[in-house]
Every structure is written in C-alpha cells, then in structure tokens.
Coordinates of C-alpha atoms and ligand atoms in Angstrom, one line a residue:
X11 CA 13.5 34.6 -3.0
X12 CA 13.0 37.5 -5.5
X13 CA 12.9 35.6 -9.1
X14 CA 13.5 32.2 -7.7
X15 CA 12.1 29.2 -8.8
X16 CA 11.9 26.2 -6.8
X17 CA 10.9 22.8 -7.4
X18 CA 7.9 21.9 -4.9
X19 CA 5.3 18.5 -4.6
X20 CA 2.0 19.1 -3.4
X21 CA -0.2 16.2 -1.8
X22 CA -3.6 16.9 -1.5
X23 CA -5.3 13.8 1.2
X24 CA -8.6 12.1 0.9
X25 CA -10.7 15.0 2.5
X26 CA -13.4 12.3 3.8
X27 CA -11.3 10.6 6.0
X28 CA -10.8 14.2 7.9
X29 CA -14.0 15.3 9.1
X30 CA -15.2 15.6 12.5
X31 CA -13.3 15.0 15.9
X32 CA -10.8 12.5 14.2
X33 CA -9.2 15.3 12.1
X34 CA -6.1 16.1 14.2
X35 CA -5.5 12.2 14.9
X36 CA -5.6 11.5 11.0
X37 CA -3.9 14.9 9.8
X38 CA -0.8 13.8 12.2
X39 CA -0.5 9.9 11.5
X40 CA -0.8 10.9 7.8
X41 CA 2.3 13.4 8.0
X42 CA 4.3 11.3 9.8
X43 CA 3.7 8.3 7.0
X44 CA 4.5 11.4 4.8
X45 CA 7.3 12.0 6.7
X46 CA 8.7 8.3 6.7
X47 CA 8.3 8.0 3.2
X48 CA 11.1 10.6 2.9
X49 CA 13.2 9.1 4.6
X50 CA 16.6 9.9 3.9
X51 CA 15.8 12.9 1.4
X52 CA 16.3 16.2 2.4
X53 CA 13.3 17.9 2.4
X54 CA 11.0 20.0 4.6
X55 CA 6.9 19.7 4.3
X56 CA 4.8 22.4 5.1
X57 CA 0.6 22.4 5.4
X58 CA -1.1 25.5 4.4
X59 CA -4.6 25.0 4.4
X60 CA -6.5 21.6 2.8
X61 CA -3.2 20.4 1.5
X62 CA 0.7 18.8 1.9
X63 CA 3.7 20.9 0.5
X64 CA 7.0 19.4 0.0
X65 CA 9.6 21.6 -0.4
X66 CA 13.1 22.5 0.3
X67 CA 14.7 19.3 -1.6
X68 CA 17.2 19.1 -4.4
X69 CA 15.5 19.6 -7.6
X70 CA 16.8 16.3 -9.2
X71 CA 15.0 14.3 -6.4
X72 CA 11.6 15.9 -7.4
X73 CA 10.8 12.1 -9.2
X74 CA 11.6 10.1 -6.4
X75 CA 9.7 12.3 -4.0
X76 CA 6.8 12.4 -6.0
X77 CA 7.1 8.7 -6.2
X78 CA 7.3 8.1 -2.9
X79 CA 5.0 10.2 -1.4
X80 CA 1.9 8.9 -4.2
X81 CA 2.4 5.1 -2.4
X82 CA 1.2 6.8 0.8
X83 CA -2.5 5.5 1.9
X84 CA -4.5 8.4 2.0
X85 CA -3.0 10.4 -0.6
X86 CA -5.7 11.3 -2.9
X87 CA -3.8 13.4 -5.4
X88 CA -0.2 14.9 -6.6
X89 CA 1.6 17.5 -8.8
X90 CA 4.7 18.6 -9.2
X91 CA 4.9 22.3 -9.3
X92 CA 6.8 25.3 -9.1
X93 CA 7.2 28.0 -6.4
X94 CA 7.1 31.7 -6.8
X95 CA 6.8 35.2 -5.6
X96 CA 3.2 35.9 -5.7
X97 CA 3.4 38.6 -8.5
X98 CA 1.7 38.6 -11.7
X99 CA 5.3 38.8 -14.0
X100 CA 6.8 35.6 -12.6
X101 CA 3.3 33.7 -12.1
X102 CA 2.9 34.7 -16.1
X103 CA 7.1 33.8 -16.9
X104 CA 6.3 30.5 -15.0
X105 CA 2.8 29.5 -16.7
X106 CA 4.6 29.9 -19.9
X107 CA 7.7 28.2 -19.3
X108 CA 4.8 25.1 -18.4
X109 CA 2.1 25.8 -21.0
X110 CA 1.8 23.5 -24.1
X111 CA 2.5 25.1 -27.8
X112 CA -1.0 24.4 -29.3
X113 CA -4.5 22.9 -28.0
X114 CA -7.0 24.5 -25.6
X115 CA -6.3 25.2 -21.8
X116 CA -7.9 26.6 -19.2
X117 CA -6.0 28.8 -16.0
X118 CA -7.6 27.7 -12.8
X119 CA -6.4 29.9 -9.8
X120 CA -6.7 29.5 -6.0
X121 CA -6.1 32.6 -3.5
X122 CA -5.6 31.6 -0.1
X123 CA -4.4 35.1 0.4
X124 CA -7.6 37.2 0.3
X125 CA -5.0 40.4 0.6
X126 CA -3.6 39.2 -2.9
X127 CA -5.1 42.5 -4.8
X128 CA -7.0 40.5 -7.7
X129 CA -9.0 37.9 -7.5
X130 CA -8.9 34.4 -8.6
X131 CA -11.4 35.3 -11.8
X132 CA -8.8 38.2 -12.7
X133 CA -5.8 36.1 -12.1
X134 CA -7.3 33.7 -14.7
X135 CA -8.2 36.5 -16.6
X136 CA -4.8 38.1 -17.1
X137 CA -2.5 35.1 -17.1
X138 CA -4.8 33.5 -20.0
X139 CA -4.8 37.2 -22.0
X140 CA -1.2 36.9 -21.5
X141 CA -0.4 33.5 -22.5
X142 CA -2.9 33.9 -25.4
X143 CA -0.9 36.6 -27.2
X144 CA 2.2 34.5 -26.6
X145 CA 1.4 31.1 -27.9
X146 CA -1.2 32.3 -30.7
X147 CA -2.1 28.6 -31.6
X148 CA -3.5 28.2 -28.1
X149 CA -7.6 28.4 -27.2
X150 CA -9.3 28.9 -23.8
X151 CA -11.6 26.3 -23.2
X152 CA -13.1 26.4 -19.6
X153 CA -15.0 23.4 -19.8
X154 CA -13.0 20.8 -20.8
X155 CA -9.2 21.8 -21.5
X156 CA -6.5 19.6 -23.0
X157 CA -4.4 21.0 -20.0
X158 CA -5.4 22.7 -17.3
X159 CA -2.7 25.4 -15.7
X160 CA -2.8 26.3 -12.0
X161 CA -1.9 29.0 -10.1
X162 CA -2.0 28.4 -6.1
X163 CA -1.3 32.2 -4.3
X164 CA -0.5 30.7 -0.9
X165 CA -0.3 33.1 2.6
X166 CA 3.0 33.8 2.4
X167 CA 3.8 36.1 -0.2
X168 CA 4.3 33.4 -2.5
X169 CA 2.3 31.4 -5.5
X170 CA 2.5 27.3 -6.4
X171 CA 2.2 26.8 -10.5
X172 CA 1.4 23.9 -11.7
X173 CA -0.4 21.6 -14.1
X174 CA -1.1 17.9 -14.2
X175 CA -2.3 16.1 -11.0
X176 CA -1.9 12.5 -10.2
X177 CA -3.8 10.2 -8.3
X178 CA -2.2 8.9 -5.3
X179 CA -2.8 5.4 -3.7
X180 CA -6.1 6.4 -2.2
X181 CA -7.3 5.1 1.1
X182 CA -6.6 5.7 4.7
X183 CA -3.5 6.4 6.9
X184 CA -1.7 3.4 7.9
X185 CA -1.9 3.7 11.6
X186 CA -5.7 4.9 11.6
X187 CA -7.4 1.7 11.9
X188 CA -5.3 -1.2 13.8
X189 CA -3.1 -3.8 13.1
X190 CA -3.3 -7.3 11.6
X191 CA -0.9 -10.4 11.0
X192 CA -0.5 -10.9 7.4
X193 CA 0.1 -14.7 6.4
X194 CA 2.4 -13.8 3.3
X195 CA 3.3 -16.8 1.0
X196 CA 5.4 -16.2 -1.9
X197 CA 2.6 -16.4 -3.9
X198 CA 0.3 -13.5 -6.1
X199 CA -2.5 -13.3 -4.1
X200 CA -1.4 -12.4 0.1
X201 CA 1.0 -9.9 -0.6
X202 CA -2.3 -8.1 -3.0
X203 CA -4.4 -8.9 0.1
X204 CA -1.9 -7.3 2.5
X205 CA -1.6 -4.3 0.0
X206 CA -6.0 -4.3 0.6
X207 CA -6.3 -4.4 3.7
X208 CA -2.9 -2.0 4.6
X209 CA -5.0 0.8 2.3
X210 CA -8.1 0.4 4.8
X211 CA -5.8 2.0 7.2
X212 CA -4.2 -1.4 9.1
X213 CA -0.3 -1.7 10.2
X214 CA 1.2 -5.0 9.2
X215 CA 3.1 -7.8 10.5
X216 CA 3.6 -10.5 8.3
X217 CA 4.0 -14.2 9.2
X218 CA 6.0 -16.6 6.7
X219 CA 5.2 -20.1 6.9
X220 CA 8.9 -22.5 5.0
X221 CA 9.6 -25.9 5.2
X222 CA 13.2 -26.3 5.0
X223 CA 15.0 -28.3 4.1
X224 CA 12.3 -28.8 1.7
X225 CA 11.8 -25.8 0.7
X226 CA 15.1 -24.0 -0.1
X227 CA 16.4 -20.4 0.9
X228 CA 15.5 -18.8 -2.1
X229 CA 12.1 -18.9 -1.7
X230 CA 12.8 -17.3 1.9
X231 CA 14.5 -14.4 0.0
X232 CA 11.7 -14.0 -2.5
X233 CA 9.3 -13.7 0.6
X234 CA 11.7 -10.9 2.2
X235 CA 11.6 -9.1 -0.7
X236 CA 7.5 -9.0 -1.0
X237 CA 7.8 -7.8 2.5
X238 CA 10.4 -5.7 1.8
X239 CA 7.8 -4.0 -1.7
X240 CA 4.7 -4.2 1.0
X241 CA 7.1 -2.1 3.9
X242 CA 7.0 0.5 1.1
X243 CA 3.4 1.0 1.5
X244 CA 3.1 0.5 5.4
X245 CA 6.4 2.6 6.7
X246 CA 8.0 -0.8 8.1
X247 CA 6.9 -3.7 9.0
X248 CA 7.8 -7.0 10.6
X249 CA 8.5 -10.6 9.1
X250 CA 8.4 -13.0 11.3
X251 CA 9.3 -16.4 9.9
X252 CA 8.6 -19.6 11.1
X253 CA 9.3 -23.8 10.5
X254 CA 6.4 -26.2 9.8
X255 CA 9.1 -28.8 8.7
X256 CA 8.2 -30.6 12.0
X257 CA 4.4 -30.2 11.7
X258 CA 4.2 -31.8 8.1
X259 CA 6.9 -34.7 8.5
X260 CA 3.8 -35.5 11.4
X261 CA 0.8 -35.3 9.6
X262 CA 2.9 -36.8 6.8
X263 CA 3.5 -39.9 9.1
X264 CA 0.4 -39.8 11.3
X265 CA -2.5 -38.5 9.6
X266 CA -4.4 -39.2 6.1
X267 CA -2.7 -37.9 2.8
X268 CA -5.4 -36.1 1.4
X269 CA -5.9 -34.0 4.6
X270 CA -2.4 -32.4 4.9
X271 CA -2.9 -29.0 3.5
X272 CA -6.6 -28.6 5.7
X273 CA -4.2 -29.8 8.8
X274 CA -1.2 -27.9 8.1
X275 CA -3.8 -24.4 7.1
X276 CA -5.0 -25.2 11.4
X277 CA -1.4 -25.0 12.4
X278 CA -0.8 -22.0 10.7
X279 CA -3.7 -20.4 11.9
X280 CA -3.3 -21.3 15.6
X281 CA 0.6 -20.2 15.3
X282 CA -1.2 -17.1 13.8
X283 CA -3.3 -16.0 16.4
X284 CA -0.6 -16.8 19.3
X285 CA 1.6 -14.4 17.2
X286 CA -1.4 -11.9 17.8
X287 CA -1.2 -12.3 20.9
X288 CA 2.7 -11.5 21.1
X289 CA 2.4 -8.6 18.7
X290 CA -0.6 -7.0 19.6
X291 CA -2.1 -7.6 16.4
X292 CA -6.0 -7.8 16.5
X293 CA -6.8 -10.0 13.5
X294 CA -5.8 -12.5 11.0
X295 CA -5.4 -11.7 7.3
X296 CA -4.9 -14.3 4.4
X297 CA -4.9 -14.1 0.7
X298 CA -7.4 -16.8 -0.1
X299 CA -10.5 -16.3 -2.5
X300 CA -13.0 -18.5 -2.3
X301 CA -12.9 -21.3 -4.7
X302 CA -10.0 -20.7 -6.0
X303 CA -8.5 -24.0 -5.7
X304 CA -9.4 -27.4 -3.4
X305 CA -8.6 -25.6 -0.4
X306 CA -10.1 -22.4 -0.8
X307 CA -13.6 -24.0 -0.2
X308 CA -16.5 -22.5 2.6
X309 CA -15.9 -25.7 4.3
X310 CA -11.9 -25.4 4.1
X311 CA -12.3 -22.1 5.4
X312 CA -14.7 -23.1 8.5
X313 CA -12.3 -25.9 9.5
X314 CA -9.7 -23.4 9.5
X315 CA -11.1 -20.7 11.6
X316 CA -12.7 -23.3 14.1
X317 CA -9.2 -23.2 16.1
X318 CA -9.0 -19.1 15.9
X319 CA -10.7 -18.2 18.7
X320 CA -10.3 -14.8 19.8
X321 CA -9.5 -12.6 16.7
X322 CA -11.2 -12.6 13.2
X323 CA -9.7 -13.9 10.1
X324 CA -10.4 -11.0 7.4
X325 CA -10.3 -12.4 3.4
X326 CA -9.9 -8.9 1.4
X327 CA -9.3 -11.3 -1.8
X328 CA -12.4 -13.4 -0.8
X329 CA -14.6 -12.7 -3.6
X330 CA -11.6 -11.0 -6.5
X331 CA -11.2 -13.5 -9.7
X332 CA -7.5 -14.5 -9.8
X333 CA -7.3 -11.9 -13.1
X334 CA -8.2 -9.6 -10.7
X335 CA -5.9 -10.3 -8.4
X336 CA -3.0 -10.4 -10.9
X337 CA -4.1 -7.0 -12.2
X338 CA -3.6 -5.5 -8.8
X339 CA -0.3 -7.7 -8.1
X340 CA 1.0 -5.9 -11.5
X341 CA -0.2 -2.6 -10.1
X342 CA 1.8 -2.5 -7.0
X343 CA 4.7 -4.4 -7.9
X344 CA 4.5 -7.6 -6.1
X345 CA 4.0 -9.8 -9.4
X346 CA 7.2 -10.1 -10.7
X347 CA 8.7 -11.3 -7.8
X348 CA 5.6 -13.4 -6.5
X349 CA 6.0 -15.3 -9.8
X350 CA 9.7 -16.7 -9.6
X351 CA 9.6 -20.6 -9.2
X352 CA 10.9 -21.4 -5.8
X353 CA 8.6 -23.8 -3.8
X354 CA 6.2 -23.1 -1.1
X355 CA 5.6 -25.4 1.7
X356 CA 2.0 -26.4 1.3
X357 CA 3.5 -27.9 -2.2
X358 CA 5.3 -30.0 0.4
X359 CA 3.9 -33.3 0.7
X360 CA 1.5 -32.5 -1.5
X361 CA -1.5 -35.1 -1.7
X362 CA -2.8 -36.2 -5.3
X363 CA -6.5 -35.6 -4.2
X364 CA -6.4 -32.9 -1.4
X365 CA -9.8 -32.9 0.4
X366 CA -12.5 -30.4 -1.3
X367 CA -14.6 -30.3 1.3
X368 CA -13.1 -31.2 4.5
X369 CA -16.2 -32.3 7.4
X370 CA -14.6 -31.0 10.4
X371 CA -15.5 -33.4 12.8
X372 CA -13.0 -35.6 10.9
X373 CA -10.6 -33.4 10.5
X374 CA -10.5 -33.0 13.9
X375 CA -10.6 -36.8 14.9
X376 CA -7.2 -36.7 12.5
X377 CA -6.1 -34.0 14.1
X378 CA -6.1 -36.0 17.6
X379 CA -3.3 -38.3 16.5
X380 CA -0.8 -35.4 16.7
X381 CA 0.8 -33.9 20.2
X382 CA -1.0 -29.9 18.7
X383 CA 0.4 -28.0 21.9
X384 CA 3.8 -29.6 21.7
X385 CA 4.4 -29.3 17.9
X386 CA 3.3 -25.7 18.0
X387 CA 5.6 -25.2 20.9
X388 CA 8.5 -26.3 18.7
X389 CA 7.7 -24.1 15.7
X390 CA 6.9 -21.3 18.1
X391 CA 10.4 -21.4 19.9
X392 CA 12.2 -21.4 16.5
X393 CA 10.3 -18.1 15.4
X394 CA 12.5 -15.4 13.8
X395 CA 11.9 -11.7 13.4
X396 CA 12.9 -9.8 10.9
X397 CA 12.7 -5.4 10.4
X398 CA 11.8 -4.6 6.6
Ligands
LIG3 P1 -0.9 -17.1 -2.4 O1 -0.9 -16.7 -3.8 O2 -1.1 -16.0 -1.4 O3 0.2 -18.1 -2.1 P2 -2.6 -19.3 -3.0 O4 -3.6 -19.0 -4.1 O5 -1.3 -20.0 -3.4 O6 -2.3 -17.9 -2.3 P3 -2.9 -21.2 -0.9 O7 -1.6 -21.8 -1.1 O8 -4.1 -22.0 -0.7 O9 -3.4 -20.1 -1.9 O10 -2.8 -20.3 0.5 C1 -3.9 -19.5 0.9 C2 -3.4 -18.5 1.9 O11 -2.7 -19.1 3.0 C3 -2.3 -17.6 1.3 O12 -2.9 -16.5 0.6 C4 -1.6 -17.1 2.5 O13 -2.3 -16.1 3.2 C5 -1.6 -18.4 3.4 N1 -0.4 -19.1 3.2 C6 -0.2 -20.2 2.3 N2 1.1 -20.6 2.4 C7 1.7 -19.8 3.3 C8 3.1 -19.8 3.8 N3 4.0 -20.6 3.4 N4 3.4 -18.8 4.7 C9 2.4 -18.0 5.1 N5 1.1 -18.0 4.7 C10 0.8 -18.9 3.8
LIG4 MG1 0.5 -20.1 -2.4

C-alpha cells in the first residue's frame, strides 16, 4: 500500500450501551445493522479496538456511505478519513493536504500500536512543527481549535487521518430491545413516534389502517413511502395494511355520530394486538400526544386500551408539543411526505362534535350494537403484508 491513499469511514458506537455481559450481543446486532445499511455497496468493515472501520469501497461512494451508516441507532459519531502507511512523511503529506490555510488547530493523535516508535505527544508534536512551517498563517491552540486534525496509528502498520466528526443518530441497536406494532397514519406525528421508539432499540412492524373506497390509493402510497423512509432507520420492516371500510359503514349505521372515532380507535387497537399476536410483536405503539385534539384525551386513551389486554400500548409522542413533533418529522425526513393532502380514514365519517371525553361504560354499551368478533374477522382476513 506504500504511498496509497484510501478513502475510509469510521463509526465510533454509543460506548454506554456496551458495558458488561451484553457487550458481544450488542457489538454483533450493531454490525450487522451496519452491515445492512450497506447493502448493495461494496465495501468491507473492519473493528479495531473501540471503533467501526469502513473500508475497501469506491472513493465516490464515501457520501453515501457516510450517509447511510450515520442513520444507524447506536452510532454515536462519524468521520470521513483517509488511510495511510503509519510513517511520519505521509501522515504529515496527508494532514496537509486536510489542514485549513489560516485559523488555529490543534493535532490530536491516538496510537493503538504501542510499537509505533513515538508517542502520541511527539506525533502531535512533529506533525504540528511541520504543518506550522508550511501554512505560516496557522496557530496551535490546544484548548479550543477552529479544527481539530487527527491522526489514528492503528495495529497494522497503518494510520487513519482525519478531521471533523459527525454525530450519528444516537441510541441503541435496532434488534437490542424487542419489537413493537407501529400504527402508522399518514400523518406527522406516528411515523416520528416510530422513529422514537425504533432509536430505543425496538424492531418495527407497522399496521396501516384505509378506508377505501373512501379513502383513495394515494394515500396508501404516501403510507408506503413513510414506511419505506422509517425501513431506512430499522433495516426492514413490515407494512401490513388493513380495511376498516366495513367497521365504519357499522358504527356509521348502528352507533351515535359523535362516537365514531373513540369506536373505530377500539377496533384498531384490538386488530392491533391480534396482529401481535401473529407477529410476535410485544407491544402497541401510536403517535398520539395527549391533548392534542378531541381524541387525544386521558379518557380517549383509557377507553382505548380497555380492550388491549395482554400487551402495553407505549405513547413516545405523549407529552412532545406538535412544534416538537414537526421539528423531529423535518429532522428525519418523514415531513414532507406526511404533509401531502390525501385523506385518512378517521376523517371518514367524521362527526361535527366528536366526544372529548368518552365515559366508557357508554362507549361500551354503543359498542354492543355491533357483531366486534365478526367485523374484526372480516378486516382481519383481508390483511395484506407488505416487505419495505
Ligand atoms: P398522526 O399524525 O400520526 O396521524 P394524528 O395527530 O392525526 O396522528 P389521530 O388521527 O388522532 O392523530 O391518530 C392518533 C394515532 O392513531 C396516530 O398517531 C396513529 O398511531 C393511529 N392512527 C390513526 N389513524 C390511523 C390509520 N389510518 N392507520 C393506522 N394508525 C392510525
Ligand atoms: Mg392522523
């Protein structure tokens, strides 16, 4: 590799997730998310102590790569760098190809190879006296540089160079803590709370509610392609999609007006937690915050979860202000597509004066005018899967 450069990304992880016995467990479901994210880019990575190397790709995919890999959950940090034979000339030819003209810097080295004959102080020493006499209108400052150069003298023989590091999604693994059924409108907020609760570590499947005719097929598409944005921050996931056409036409004919949407939120969650049970999924997930609008209520919520009985329903927006929410939406690229104007089914049959604070004794006493078990058997066989 004598005087070659090449183009390297190195991810360093959220270090606090990797203590103790679940190290190994952690360290491999994080590579392979690394690894998935990489998908179809050649490329190998390599993990020299404390950190992720990528390596071994063509230099004009370093963007996307660097991209990609700083969506992972548990990515803490990333820079783009350069490798080199560990020897002081091209470590120096490198830092100054890198180095700004003017301003003040700092060299900060790390020497994993204690065999390396200086050490990290005379590394910084020399490559700063160096780079001093060649760009004059530069100034060491060690405590708080405009840029800060790294040099990286890995193991083998060779040295990453570097400067500027990136923060990464944060979080943990996807894979590390279990797996939940995401109820993904085509709204702002559930793909945000998907994106929440995903960074905690939780595989997704997501569960998509449409009332067509009613609701047409381009609000289907919009909710494949939230899924699709979300997939890029879980490796994958499912979408399965399923009718409540049925479901409202009945409460439509059978029930009060103003208590469709608490009714219709029951069958959702009961077709929910049956596709729990069919997916393995452990818990419930939903975007709602709480008094957000009529629905979004303590009481709304109680009468909802009274027919969920044996997995929780988890709330990551419940106490974010819809600015908030919007904020994050922006962040992770969900908003633009969670704003185009196709209809939703709960603005089907929408009542003028939904119920605020539904009393669930009533709500259930409505409820009994409805065959439940055979209208959720209907929706349930019409269920459709789909791999994002
Ligand atoms: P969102 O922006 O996520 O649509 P919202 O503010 O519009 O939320 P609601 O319409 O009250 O709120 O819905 C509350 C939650 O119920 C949503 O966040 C979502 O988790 C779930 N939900 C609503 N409509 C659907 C649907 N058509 N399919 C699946 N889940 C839905
Ligand atoms: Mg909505």
């Amino acid at each position: 590799m004598n005087g070659q450069r090449e183009k390297v990304v190195i991810v360093r992880y959220c270090e606090i997730h990797l203590k103790g016995k679940n190290r190994g467990y952690f360290e491999q479901i994080f590579m392979n998310n690394l690894e998935k994210a990489l998908a179809g880019i050649r490329h190998e990575i390599r993990r020299p102590s404390g950190r992720y190397v990528v390596e071994n790709f063509d230099a004009d995919m370093t963007d996307e790569i660097e991209e990609r890999v700083r969506k992972v959950f548990g990515v803490h940090t990333v820079s783009v760098g350069t490798k080199v034979r560990a020897d002081m000339d091209e470590i120096f030819d490198e830092i100054l190809r890198i180095a700004p003209e003017k301003g003040t810097f700092k060299i900060e080295t790390n020497r994993a190879d204690k065999h390396f004959p200086l050490d990290s102080m005379q590394v910084n020493a020399q490559i700063g006296g160096r780079l001093l006499n060649a760009k004059p209108a530069l100034k060491v400052d060690v405590h708080a540089p405009d840029t800060v150069l790294h040099v990286d003298i890995r193991e083998n023989g060779t040295a990453l160079v570097f400067k500027g590091i990136v923060k990464g999604a944060g979080g943990m693994p996807v894979g590390t803590a279990g797996k939940g059924m995401l109820l993904l409108s085509g709204g702002i907020d559930s793909p945000v709370a998907g994106y929440m609760i995903a960074k905690r570590g939780m595989t997704l499947e997501c569960l998509h509610f449409h009332s067509y005719p009613y609701t047409n097929m381009q609000a289907r598409e919009k909710v494949e392609e939230l899924a699709r944005i979300l997939s890029g921050y879980t490796g994958g996931l499912n979408l399965h999609v399923v009718s409540v056409t049925h479901i409202q036409e009945e409460i439509h004919k059978k029930c009060p007006e103003e208590m469709m949407i608490t009714l219709l939120r029951r069958f959702m969650m009961r077709i929910a937690e049956r596709l729990c049970e069919a997916s393995g999924a452990q818990c419930i997930v939903t975007g709602e915050s709480l008094g957000q609008v009529a629905s979004q209520t303590i009481e709304g919520m109680t009468s909802s979860n009274a027919v969920v009985k044996n997995v929780p329903v988890l709330r990551p927006l419940v106490g974010f202000d819809k600015t908030e929410i919007i904020e994050k939406a922006r962040e992770i690229g969900t908003y633009e597509t969670s704003v185009l104007p196709y209809e939703d089914c709960c603005t089907v049959f929408l009542p003028k004066h939904p119920l605020i604070r539904p009393d669930l004794a009533k709500v259930e006493k409505a409820e009994s005018a409805l065959d439940v078990e055979g209208l959720l058997a209907e929706a349930l066989s019409g269920e459709e899967i789909l791999r994002l």
